Amino acid sequence: MVASLKQIARECGVAISTVSRALNGHPSVSPATREQVVATAARLGYRPNTAARALRSRSSSTVGVVLPDMLNNFYAACTAVLQEQFEQRGYGMVLAVTRNDPSREREALQRLSSAQVEGLVLVPTSRRWELPGAQVPVVEMNRHSSRSGVDVVQSEERDGAREVVEHLLALGHERIAVIVGEQQFSTTLERVDGARQALDAAGLPLPAEYLLYGRHTRAWGAEAFRAAWALRPRPTAVFAASSELALGALHAAQRLGVSIPRDLSLVAFGDPDWFEVCQPPLTSFEQPLHEVGMIAAQLLLSRLSGEQAAPRASRVRVRGRLLVRESTAAPA
Amino acid sequence: MVASLKQIARECGVAISTVSRALNGHPSVSPATREQVVATAARLGYRPNTAARALRSRSSSTVGVVLPDMLNNFYAACTAVLQEQFEQRGYGMVLAVTRNDPSREREALQRLSSAQVEGLVLVPTSRRWELPGAQVPVVEMNRHSSRSGVDVVQSEERDGAREVVEHLLALGHERIAVIVGEQQFSTTLERVDGARQALDAAGLPLPAEYLLYGRHTRAWGAEAFRAAWALRPRPTAVFAASSELALGALHAAQRLGVSIPRDLSLVAFGDPDWFEVCQPPLTSFEQPLHEVGMIAAQLLLSRLSGEQAAPRASRVRVRGRLLVRESTAAPA
DNA sequence: CTGAAAGCGCTTACAG
DNA sequence: CTGAAAGCGCTTACAG
């Protein structure tokens, strides 16, 4: 039998409403009553029923987080940050996974809406999404959709990709293959755009066959790397625009017996722990995932606390930094 | 304004109870009524209020998962499996993180109890834990506590560790350092035990200074590796009993200029993607994380469906397998 | 400072 | 097949 206010009330000989007030720190409760109630609650192992509380107070103290995949290092790290921030402010967090599938995204949004979440952090999978039911504040994280009126926080993808390619250009590379994920993601768009900007500035083209669109998977990273290696004229450098892609590329390189950076330079995006211990340690553009998570949480939290009286939506971009390690060198 | 049964009832000119029955597929509703109700619900974007439903029906359709850390590859992967299994069976999943801190574990259990979870998958942090409130079925995953009456599923730690050490012995190693995490975890105990069994069988000792207890962190992996390298006589092989520890050890080795496996062999436990592309590719004992997650979910689900009429608690151990790659060789 | 009462949105016997 | 009613556990005006 799990304890309820009713039971505590009976034991203490007071009304349920008094118990509620005592336990919730309402000021108008006599110290004696409060003490007795608190003691009884503790003795009975009372735990408030969140469903009842949410129903009655019309506030669930819960936020939703919708992301593509928990196994992805970037999202796992962001989620850990979000979880901590929300917990600190008394919000529960409920997670939903989309696998970048718009129909799963729709279901996730419905589920969270049913759960009466008070706000949402969303990594959008499609250009347009609809929030069923109550219209709560949403912040888009990492990627953005075409929706207006929502806060967005992401890393400075364009500048990051530009910096990566500039690094390669500075080393003397002129034929650079770019391996990216899903063409429709805003991140892909911006990374390609940044790469192109750097190339343009150097008066170099980015031929279509050097630009390899696919999916953010290890498998595509490997396949695209093999395709890049087979290109004629052969690229002297490869930019793998995520850690998953880099993992696949690196694996393919090792299988093909391609020596990095002697035969070919490789740069990645993202910076999981293992980039430092792989063969060779990877030059990479580190995304500011901790900051992105923090800012997403802060943005949502401030909307929830009503601090921001419906001002314009924010659009925050956080800069990352290039970490030069051993996978890049001048072309042979 | 978010739609409720009341609103739909008003629009359709029927009672709330009829709407509820129509939407929940109750048989005794005329096809015409059902059709009209369903259409109206769709038009209004009706989403059931889970709090109300949970409160009234005394069942939340939610299970809790309590684990140390979402960033850890092993737990992230298990969680992904759990999430999928529970979702398929109509259960929501709420996550809580303990960071291996018993007091956080206590809070997590309280929070989940408040949320009226109907069951729990728990990676216990302490030898004893208490579930406040309603006594729901619990499955311990990966580690076990001293609690009786709960189902346990884990990988065959002891056999795994024994196999790792036997592999080293077969290569001719006689001085093997073992780097492990928290001494109080059941996994640590069993891994050490397995290593010792193999050594015993070969008539070799495991001197205390070759057994390095610490924490499951990259930092301890590095520190312990340096300590192992400084030992006299120097060990010819190191067994790092988790992927985090292996990451630290590998990093330290590279910093110290220790060439693996020429100067020293290194074996790990676990098998994140990157073990294959690191320098050198790591020989490792792959834990059956997918199976562990699946079985944990099945065990809990079958308790929830009441299939098992309170039989004895199960204790499942799943075997992993040794993947020999390039970090192990005969001693110099 | 305290209690009685209403009501959050839903489900489910019960009666018809 | 349908409706009226009770009630899940809580919070919160309102009255005293």
XYZ file of C-alpha atoms (C1' of nucleotides) in Angstrom:
696
model
C 0.000 0.000 0.000
C 1.463 3.290 -1.052
C 0.787 6.261 1.195
C -1.481 9.120 0.108
C -2.365 12.490 1.580
C -5.578 10.964 2.790
C -3.765 8.447 4.916
C -1.460 11.007 6.418
C -4.459 13.208 7.138
C -6.223 10.405 8.918
C -3.187 9.545 11.038
C -2.664 13.165 11.995
C -6.311 13.980 12.500
C -6.256 16.935 10.108
C -7.742 17.686 6.707
C -6.152 16.597 3.456
C -5.764 20.205 2.434
C -3.733 20.921 5.532
C -1.442 18.006 4.806
C -0.974 19.242 1.267
C -0.092 22.710 2.489
C 2.255 21.436 5.171
C 4.151 19.249 2.714
C 4.376 21.931 0.062
C 5.812 24.537 2.370
C 2.761 26.747 2.310
C 3.305 29.493 4.923
C -0.041 29.355 6.686
C 0.472 26.159 8.599
C 1.289 26.086 12.308
C 4.766 24.773 13.076
C 3.352 22.042 15.279
C 1.022 20.747 12.591
C 3.686 20.929 9.954
C 6.144 19.017 12.057
C 3.680 16.278 12.800
C 2.621 15.991 9.156
C 6.174 15.910 7.871
C 7.124 13.248 10.382
C 4.147 11.097 9.501
C 4.799 11.470 5.794
C 8.377 10.349 6.310
C 7.309 7.425 8.449
C 4.807 6.289 5.846
C 7.288 6.765 3.009
C 4.946 9.162 1.303
C 5.751 10.066 -2.296
C 3.529 12.536 -4.122
C 1.641 11.067 -7.048
C 2.957 13.039 -9.991
C 0.013 12.109 -12.189
C -2.474 13.552 -9.734
C -0.372 16.618 -9.190
C 0.072 17.182 -12.906
C -3.598 16.702 -13.570
C -4.766 19.047 -10.900
C -2.169 21.774 -11.228
C -2.133 21.569 -15.004
C 1.626 21.502 -14.973
C 3.669 18.386 -15.371
C 7.092 19.830 -14.496
C 8.345 17.787 -17.398
C 10.101 18.701 -20.607
C 10.557 16.577 -23.682
C 13.728 15.950 -25.647
C 13.457 14.598 -29.171
C 16.634 13.460 -30.844
C 17.758 11.154 -33.637
C 19.727 8.586 -31.729
C 21.078 8.026 -28.279
C 24.073 6.082 -29.471
C 25.485 9.049 -31.298
C 28.163 10.561 -29.144
C 27.163 14.128 -29.894
C 23.559 13.631 -28.880
C 24.382 11.485 -25.884
C 26.612 14.251 -24.563
C 24.047 16.978 -25.209
C 21.386 14.876 -23.528
C 23.520 14.417 -20.451
C 23.894 18.189 -20.180
C 20.185 18.770 -20.712
C 19.258 16.162 -18.133
C 21.448 17.771 -15.530
C 20.181 21.280 -16.195
C 16.544 20.311 -16.148
C 16.914 18.189 -13.058
C 18.534 21.093 -11.249
C 15.564 23.260 -11.978
C 13.073 20.648 -10.914
C 11.997 19.437 -14.325
C 11.763 15.835 -15.317
C 12.907 14.936 -18.797
C 11.293 12.505 -21.165
C 13.188 11.275 -24.154
C 12.043 10.296 -27.618
C 14.123 8.927 -30.459
C 13.387 9.603 -34.119
C 16.166 7.846 -36.038
C 15.790 10.753 -38.437
C 12.484 9.373 -39.559
C 9.787 12.051 -39.946
C 6.975 9.648 -39.131
C 8.710 8.595 -35.944
C 9.191 12.261 -35.216
C 5.460 12.801 -35.548
C 4.735 9.945 -33.147
C 7.293 11.259 -30.695
C 5.716 14.678 -30.718
C 2.309 13.146 -30.115
C 3.557 11.057 -27.276
C 5.189 14.025 -25.598
C 2.129 16.097 -26.153
C 0.065 13.423 -24.422
C 2.521 13.514 -21.567
C 1.764 17.227 -21.178
C 5.369 18.300 -21.448
C 5.726 21.997 -20.763
C 8.446 22.517 -23.316
C 10.548 20.725 -25.862
C 14.110 20.464 -27.087
C 13.978 19.121 -30.613
C 16.561 18.043 -33.138
C 14.301 18.348 -36.148
C 14.353 15.609 -38.715
C 12.238 17.318 -41.310
C 11.929 20.856 -42.591
C 8.471 21.117 -41.142
C 6.937 19.628 -38.083
C 3.711 20.163 -36.236
C 3.195 20.151 -32.508
C -0.163 18.539 -31.734
C -2.164 19.720 -28.750
C -0.927 22.431 -26.427
C 1.498 24.859 -28.006
C 4.459 24.836 -25.670
C 7.835 26.490 -26.195
C 10.243 24.594 -28.391
C 13.958 25.045 -28.916
C 15.581 23.449 -31.890
C 18.995 22.059 -31.150
C 21.854 21.427 -33.537
C 19.646 21.441 -36.613
C 16.878 23.825 -37.525
C 13.709 23.424 -39.494
C 12.001 26.077 -41.549
C 9.656 26.841 -38.709
C 9.516 30.362 -37.418
C 8.996 31.457 -33.857
C 11.165 28.810 -32.223
C 14.521 29.348 -30.575
C 17.447 27.705 -32.288
C 20.857 26.838 -30.923
C 23.523 25.166 -32.946
C 27.207 25.194 -33.565
C 28.632 27.487 -36.188
C 28.623 24.827 -38.852
C 29.506 27.046 -41.762
C 32.509 28.681 -40.142
C 33.635 25.311 -38.849
C 33.597 23.688 -42.260
C 35.293 26.729 -43.768
C 38.042 26.517 -41.185
C 38.557 22.837 -41.887
C 38.940 23.405 -45.597
C 41.159 26.441 -45.079
C 43.430 24.257 -43.007
C 43.683 21.802 -45.883
C 44.240 24.584 -48.412
C 46.991 26.049 -46.269
C 48.745 22.679 -46.368
C 48.627 22.836 -50.157
C 45.668 20.588 -50.934
C 43.687 21.423 -54.032
C 41.532 18.343 -54.543
C 39.379 17.830 -51.483
C 36.548 15.310 -51.254
C 33.740 16.091 -48.844
C 31.741 13.285 -47.235
C 28.478 14.422 -45.706
C 25.219 12.983 -44.435
C 21.599 13.588 -45.310
C 21.278 16.320 -47.891
C 18.166 17.826 -46.314
C 19.664 18.518 -42.889
C 20.477 22.116 -42.178
C 23.818 21.020 -40.787
C 24.741 19.323 -44.052
C 23.733 22.365 -46.026
C 25.803 24.670 -43.900
C 28.853 22.451 -43.787
C 28.870 22.082 -47.533
C 28.343 25.787 -47.850
C 31.286 26.568 -45.580
C 33.522 24.194 -47.475
C 32.506 25.783 -50.735
C 33.164 29.268 -49.430
C 36.722 28.364 -48.556
C 37.264 26.728 -51.923
C 35.727 29.660 -53.764
C 37.969 32.088 -51.960
C 40.940 30.060 -53.158
C 39.576 30.031 -56.695
C 39.076 26.276 -56.543
C 35.965 24.357 -57.660
C 34.033 21.728 -55.733
C 33.102 19.288 -58.491
C 29.893 17.349 -57.895
C 31.671 14.009 -57.782
C 33.876 15.242 -54.933
C 30.803 15.999 -52.851
C 29.443 12.742 -51.414
C 25.974 12.948 -49.911
C 24.622 9.971 -47.988
C 23.693 9.229 -44.397
C 25.345 9.869 -41.066
C 26.433 6.300 -40.608
C 29.675 4.468 -40.309
C 28.717 2.422 -43.368
C 28.313 5.466 -45.573
C 31.571 6.895 -44.257
C 33.350 3.753 -45.411
C 31.599 3.521 -48.745
C 32.121 7.171 -49.541
C 35.774 6.939 -48.608
C 36.261 4.081 -51.049
C 34.450 6.093 -53.694
C 36.644 9.104 -52.993
C 39.790 6.986 -53.232
C 38.656 5.676 -56.596
C 38.131 9.174 -58.016
C 40.408 10.374 -60.850
C 42.136 12.650 -60.376
C 42.442 11.319 -56.854
C 41.683 13.785 -54.037
C 44.605 14.472 -51.741
C 42.373 15.142 -48.769
C 39.026 13.990 -47.414
C 36.753 15.926 -45.099
C 34.376 13.584 -43.227
C 31.698 15.804 -41.791
C 30.797 13.862 -38.638
C 32.412 11.450 -36.226
C 30.368 8.509 -37.535
C 31.498 9.273 -41.064
C 35.080 9.630 -39.893
C 34.928 6.256 -38.171
C 33.808 4.596 -41.369
C 36.332 6.487 -43.465
C 39.184 5.576 -41.174
C 38.197 1.958 -41.185
C 37.985 1.889 -44.966
C 41.376 3.580 -45.234
C 42.955 0.944 -43.041
C 41.345 -1.839 -45.076
C 42.529 -0.322 -48.334
C 46.006 0.076 -46.928
C 45.828 3.823 -47.404
C 48.363 5.466 -45.140
C 47.085 8.639 -43.507
C 48.346 11.328 -43.837
C 51.050 10.111 -46.225
C 48.736 8.995 -49.039
C 45.841 11.200 -48.098
C 44.853 13.693 -45.419
C 41.693 13.165 -43.404
C 39.803 15.729 -41.301
C 36.741 15.026 -39.214
C 33.964 16.944 -37.557
C 33.094 16.329 -33.925
C 35.469 15.118 -31.265
C 34.672 11.929 -29.417
C 37.283 10.772 -26.918
C 38.767 8.190 -29.177
C 39.864 10.610 -31.931
C 42.995 11.085 -29.877
C 43.960 7.428 -29.745
C 43.055 6.259 -33.212
C 45.427 5.568 -36.024
C 46.417 8.248 -36.768
C 45.030 10.687 -34.193
C 42.487 12.701 -36.160
C 42.607 16.367 -36.957
C 39.068 17.487 -36.293
C 36.735 20.376 -35.784
C 35.460 20.093 -32.240
C 31.798 21.013 -31.939
C 30.860 22.910 -28.782
C 28.408 20.266 -27.652
C 28.531 21.182 -24.010
C 27.679 24.807 -24.742
C 24.989 23.826 -27.205
C 23.312 21.655 -24.574
C 23.643 24.333 -21.912
C 22.200 27.043 -24.073
C 19.335 24.870 -25.262
C 18.422 24.176 -21.645
C 18.737 27.822 -20.630
C 16.675 29.025 -23.528
C 13.870 26.620 -22.744
C 14.053 27.213 -19.023
C 13.783 30.951 -19.447
C 10.750 30.549 -21.694
C 9.199 28.295 -19.092
C 9.773 30.722 -16.286
C 8.096 33.346 -18.406
C 11.081 35.650 -18.013
C 11.029 36.401 -21.681
C 7.660 37.955 -22.343
C 7.340 36.432 -25.796
C 10.202 38.310 -27.395
C 11.515 37.394 -30.765
C 12.896 33.895 -31.132
C 16.630 33.618 -30.490
C 19.041 32.091 -32.916
C 22.280 31.219 -31.206
C 25.336 29.871 -32.957
C 28.295 28.679 -30.948
C 31.800 28.507 -32.344
C 33.849 25.332 -32.155
C 37.565 24.989 -32.777
C 39.941 23.124 -35.011
C 42.166 20.578 -33.317
C 45.145 19.807 -35.500
C 46.477 16.340 -34.824
C 48.218 13.882 -37.062
C 45.856 12.969 -39.863
C 46.620 16.009 -41.988
C 49.836 16.939 -43.772
C 50.976 18.494 -47.027
C 50.053 16.439 -50.098
C 52.726 14.096 -51.427
C -6.844 25.024 -26.239
C -6.079 21.345 -26.138
C -8.971 18.992 -26.873
C -10.506 16.794 -24.182
C -13.079 14.046 -24.169
C -15.579 16.605 -22.936
C -15.158 18.736 -26.026
C -15.478 15.820 -28.380
C -18.563 14.681 -26.489
C -20.124 18.105 -26.845
C -19.407 18.288 -30.569
C -20.809 14.831 -31.175
C -23.749 15.197 -28.864
C -22.892 12.072 -26.870
C -21.695 11.355 -23.352
C -18.059 11.510 -22.310
C -18.132 7.851 -21.446
C -19.223 6.971 -24.950
C -16.370 8.971 -26.398
C -13.944 7.208 -24.106
C -15.239 3.831 -25.168
C -15.239 4.691 -28.844
C -11.659 5.892 -28.731
C -10.433 2.962 -26.691
C -11.893 0.346 -28.996
C -14.460 -0.862 -26.533
C -16.759 -3.296 -28.423
C -20.121 -1.981 -27.310
C -20.194 1.176 -29.416
C -22.228 1.476 -32.583
C -20.138 1.794 -35.731
C -21.791 5.083 -36.621
C -21.037 6.650 -33.246
C -17.509 5.333 -33.251
C -16.851 6.718 -36.680
C -18.154 10.140 -35.812
C -16.193 10.260 -32.552
C -12.967 9.130 -34.155
C -13.342 11.708 -36.910
C -14.038 14.495 -34.461
C -11.103 13.480 -32.290
C -8.824 13.565 -35.295
C -10.162 16.917 -36.398
C -9.624 18.402 -32.953
C -6.170 16.865 -32.667
C -7.197 15.047 -29.521
C -4.419 13.518 -27.452
C -5.295 11.583 -24.316
C -4.019 13.146 -21.130
C -1.672 10.532 -19.754
C -1.749 11.986 -16.271
C -5.516 11.643 -16.055
C -5.433 8.204 -17.523
C -2.697 7.067 -15.178
C -4.462 8.517 -12.185
C -7.784 6.961 -12.971
C -6.660 3.580 -14.194
C -3.891 3.291 -11.600
C -1.473 2.269 -14.292
C 1.041 4.580 -15.860
C 2.225 2.325 -18.701
C 5.665 3.547 -17.833
C 8.800 1.779 -16.725
C 11.889 3.291 -15.169
C 15.508 2.719 -16.110
C 18.213 3.646 -13.640
C 21.775 3.616 -14.852
C 25.137 5.144 -13.985
C 25.806 7.250 -17.024
C 24.394 7.813 -20.448
C 27.747 8.668 -21.970
C 29.095 5.225 -21.343
C 28.860 3.283 -24.548
C 27.737 0.099 -22.886
C 24.818 1.713 -21.107
C 23.841 3.878 -24.044
C 23.552 0.787 -26.206
C 21.583 -1.159 -23.601
C 19.271 1.800 -23.134
C 18.597 2.006 -26.849
C 17.570 -1.642 -26.847
C 15.380 -1.197 -23.784
C 13.715 1.864 -25.244
C 12.813 0.028 -28.398
C 11.478 -3.029 -26.608
C 9.362 -1.059 -24.189
C 8.017 1.226 -26.861
C 6.954 -1.770 -28.908
C 4.936 -3.072 -26.030
C 3.309 0.258 -25.333
C 5.375 1.294 -22.353
C 6.967 4.671 -21.939
C 10.418 4.769 -20.424
C 11.746 7.249 -17.936
C 15.444 7.504 -17.347
C 17.429 8.341 -14.245
C 21.180 8.692 -13.902
C 23.098 7.802 -10.749
C 26.748 8.438 -11.589
C 27.374 5.493 -9.294
C 26.419 7.607 -6.338
C 24.177 5.783 -3.829
C 22.474 8.979 -2.724
C 21.641 9.869 -6.300
C 20.398 6.353 -6.683
C 18.064 6.859 -3.759
C 16.713 10.066 -5.263
C 16.250 8.405 -8.621
C 14.270 5.600 -7.067
C 12.085 8.107 -5.262
C 11.488 10.093 -8.380
C 10.499 7.012 -10.343
C 8.313 5.850 -7.528
C 6.528 9.208 -7.617
C 6.068 8.762 -11.324
C 4.227 5.493 -10.614
C 6.445 3.417 -12.836
C 5.143 -0.112 -13.116
C 8.554 -1.707 -13.195
C 12.238 -0.933 -13.122
C 15.482 -1.857 -14.816
C 18.267 -0.970 -12.444
C 22.041 -0.995 -12.642
C 22.616 -1.009 -8.914
C 25.239 1.269 -7.491
C 25.230 -0.075 -3.983
C 24.939 -3.500 -2.438
C 21.598 -2.599 -0.968
C 18.843 -0.371 -2.191
C 15.293 0.282 -1.129
C 12.333 0.911 -3.360
C 10.089 3.490 -1.729
C 6.342 3.329 -2.242
C 4.708 0.688 -4.397
C 6.696 -2.526 -4.720
C 6.979 -3.056 -8.462
C 9.063 -5.675 -10.265
C 12.731 -4.836 -10.667
C 15.348 -6.293 -12.981
C 18.976 -5.693 -12.145
C 21.058 -5.274 -15.256
C 24.773 -5.798 -15.681
C 25.541 -5.539 -11.968
C 23.710 -7.131 -9.100
C 23.150 -6.088 -5.541
C 22.737 -8.379 -2.575
C 18.980 -8.070 -2.807
C 16.990 -11.218 -3.160
C 13.831 -11.670 -5.156
C 14.824 -9.582 -8.141
C 15.667 -10.857 -11.598
C 19.255 -10.335 -12.675
C 20.735 -10.304 -16.140
C 24.387 -9.737 -16.828
C 27.206 -10.883 -18.990
C 29.333 -13.782 -17.901
C 31.978 -11.574 -16.359
C 33.987 -14.275 -14.700
C 34.307 -16.501 -17.760
C 35.094 -13.456 -19.859
C 37.929 -12.322 -17.673
C 39.231 -15.861 -17.447
C 39.252 -16.139 -21.219
C 41.124 -12.853 -21.547
C 43.829 -13.973 -19.175
C 44.045 -17.432 -20.721
C 44.657 -15.737 -24.049
C 47.570 -13.843 -22.527
C 48.922 -16.940 -20.825
C 48.760 -18.852 -24.078
C 50.917 -16.163 -25.664
C 53.474 -16.757 -22.928
C 52.758 -13.862 -20.566
C 53.445 -14.482 -16.911
C 53.289 -11.008 -15.408
C 49.868 -9.528 -16.069
C 48.599 -6.290 -14.533
C 44.852 -5.955 -14.127
C 43.213 -2.513 -14.170
C 39.703 -2.477 -12.777
C 37.109 -0.008 -11.532
C 35.215 0.305 -8.273
C 36.044 -2.520 -5.919
C 32.490 -2.856 -4.632
C 30.834 -3.521 -7.986
C 29.827 -7.084 -8.622
C 31.326 -6.820 -12.095
C 34.705 -5.870 -10.686
C 34.593 -8.717 -8.237
C 33.779 -11.231 -10.888
C 36.301 -9.983 -13.394
C 39.062 -10.105 -10.843
C 37.905 -13.511 -9.795
C 37.968 -14.797 -13.368
C 41.446 -13.414 -13.938
C 42.638 -15.033 -10.745
C 41.145 -18.392 -11.694
C 43.091 -18.427 -14.938
C 46.279 -17.440 -13.186
C 45.753 -20.016 -10.447
C 45.241 -22.737 -13.002
C 48.576 -21.807 -14.522
C 50.214 -21.830 -11.112
C 50.868 -18.102 -11.303
C 50.190 -15.535 -8.572
C 48.311 -12.224 -8.861
C 50.365 -9.987 -6.577
C 48.412 -7.154 -4.939
C 50.434 -4.465 -6.691
C 49.481 -5.927 -10.076
C 45.820 -5.511 -9.258
C 44.858 -1.856 -9.691
C 41.482 -0.893 -8.241
C 40.094 2.559 -9.013
C 37.171 3.973 -10.936
C 35.694 3.305 -14.339
C 37.102 6.458 -15.860
C 39.502 7.306 -18.578
C 41.627 9.144 -16.026
C 42.055 6.091 -13.829
C 42.821 3.988 -16.887
C 45.689 6.323 -17.714
C 46.976 6.624 -14.178
C 46.828 2.903 -13.570
C 48.614 2.210 -16.832
C 51.477 4.486 -15.806
C 51.595 2.754 -12.456
C 51.652 -0.646 -14.145
C 54.457 0.457 -16.454
C 56.474 1.602 -13.457
C 56.156 -1.749 -11.676
C 59.276 -3.883 -11.175
C 59.424 -6.492 -12.459
C 57.511 -4.876 -15.290
C 54.324 -6.655 -16.402
C 54.390 -7.853 -19.985
C 50.645 -7.489 -20.405
C 47.864 -5.281 -19.114
C 44.195 -6.188 -18.855
C 42.016 -3.058 -18.775
C 38.620 -4.223 -17.601
C 36.363 -1.720 -19.397
C 36.383 0.406 -22.512
C 36.822 3.612 -20.514
C 39.832 2.136 -18.760
C 41.215 0.917 -22.071
C 40.879 4.392 -23.577
C 42.888 5.889 -20.748
C 45.460 3.121 -20.851
C 45.945 3.453 -24.581
C 46.344 7.171 -24.299
C 48.899 6.831 -21.531
C 50.797 4.222 -23.544
C 51.028 6.558 -26.504
C 52.215 9.409 -24.278
C 54.851 7.230 -22.674
C 55.971 6.030 -26.077
C 55.152 2.455 -25.161
C 54.703 0.469 -28.332
C 51.826 -1.988 -28.183
C 52.102 -4.954 -28.512
C 55.906 -4.856 -28.912
C 56.699 -3.485 -25.460
C 53.537 -4.639 -23.792
C 50.295 -6.410 -24.655
C 46.964 -4.754 -23.884
C 43.532 -6.396 -23.700
C 40.296 -4.599 -23.061
C 36.768 -5.431 -22.007
C 33.806 -4.152 -24.009
C 33.806 -3.351 -27.674
C 32.894 0.152 -28.800
C 33.143 0.811 -32.531
C 36.452 2.554 -32.305
C 38.403 -0.391 -30.866
C 38.847 -1.471 -34.458
C 40.424 1.737 -35.686
C 42.620 2.681 -32.776
C 46.334 2.326 -32.591
C 46.740 -0.604 -32.460
C 43.317 -2.222 -32.947
C 42.493 -3.646 -29.545
C 42.076 -7.255 -28.623
C 39.015 -7.234 -26.445
C 36.326 -9.258 -24.800
C 33.067 -8.195 -26.376
C 30.223 -8.006 -23.895
C 26.843 -9.157 -25.184
C 25.194 -5.813 -24.561
C 22.444 -6.278 -27.082
C 21.376 -9.561 -25.532
C 21.650 -8.168 -22.022
C 19.318 -5.311 -22.938
C 16.882 -7.607 -24.708
C 16.701 -10.044 -21.843
C 16.318 -7.306 -19.259
C 13.367 -5.941 -21.206
C 11.797 -9.370 -21.702
C 12.185 -10.278 -18.065
C 10.500 -7.092 -16.927
C 7.807 -7.260 -19.572
C 6.859 -10.787 -18.630
C 6.612 -9.796 -14.974
C 4.407 -6.886 -15.973
C 2.078 -9.012 -18.017
C 1.761 -11.302 -15.037
C 2.780 -14.280 -17.137
C 5.115 -15.417 -14.450
C 2.942 -15.997 -11.438
C 5.603 -14.893 -8.980
C 8.054 -17.683 -9.669
C 11.579 -17.641 -8.347
C 13.731 -14.769 -9.488
C 15.758 -15.494 -12.612
C 19.475 -15.044 -12.821
C 20.618 -14.919 -16.419
C 24.232 -14.724 -17.528
C 25.066 -14.191 -21.169
C 28.381 -15.184 -22.690
C 30.475 -12.716 -24.667
C 33.422 -13.527 -26.902
C 37.061 -12.692 -27.270
C 38.028 -10.684 -30.335
C 41.706 -11.077 -31.024
C 43.083 -8.069 -32.856
C 46.499 -6.508 -32.828
C 47.224 -5.305 -29.319
C 48.338 -8.673 -28.017
C 51.425 -10.688 -28.926
C 54.024 -12.901 -27.291
C 56.182 -11.060 -24.748
C 59.516 -9.751 -25.989
C -4.275 28.675 10.841
C -7.725 25.020 9.190
C -11.461 22.532 6.753
C -15.013 21.489 3.237
C -15.582 21.510 -1.484
C -14.723 21.730 -6.298
C -12.503 19.967 -10.059
C -8.207 18.560 -13.214
C -9.427 14.509 -17.491
C -10.151 10.256 -17.586
C -12.185 5.066 -16.896
C -15.457 1.914 -15.477
C -18.980 -0.485 -13.013
C -23.998 0.174 -13.013
C -28.482 1.003 -14.776
C -31.305 1.397 -18.484
C -25.563 0.497 -27.326
C -25.556 4.759 -24.212
C -25.537 7.863 -20.162
C -25.054 9.439 -15.325
C -22.128 8.972 -11.625
C -18.266 7.892 -8.811
C -13.656 8.462 -7.993
C -8.247 8.145 -8.970
C -4.835 11.803 -5.608
C -3.990 16.025 -5.581
C -4.279 21.650 -5.271
C -6.461 25.772 -4.375
C -9.791 29.391 -3.962
C -13.226 30.254 -0.355
C -15.143 30.591 4.130
C -14.496 30.601 8.778
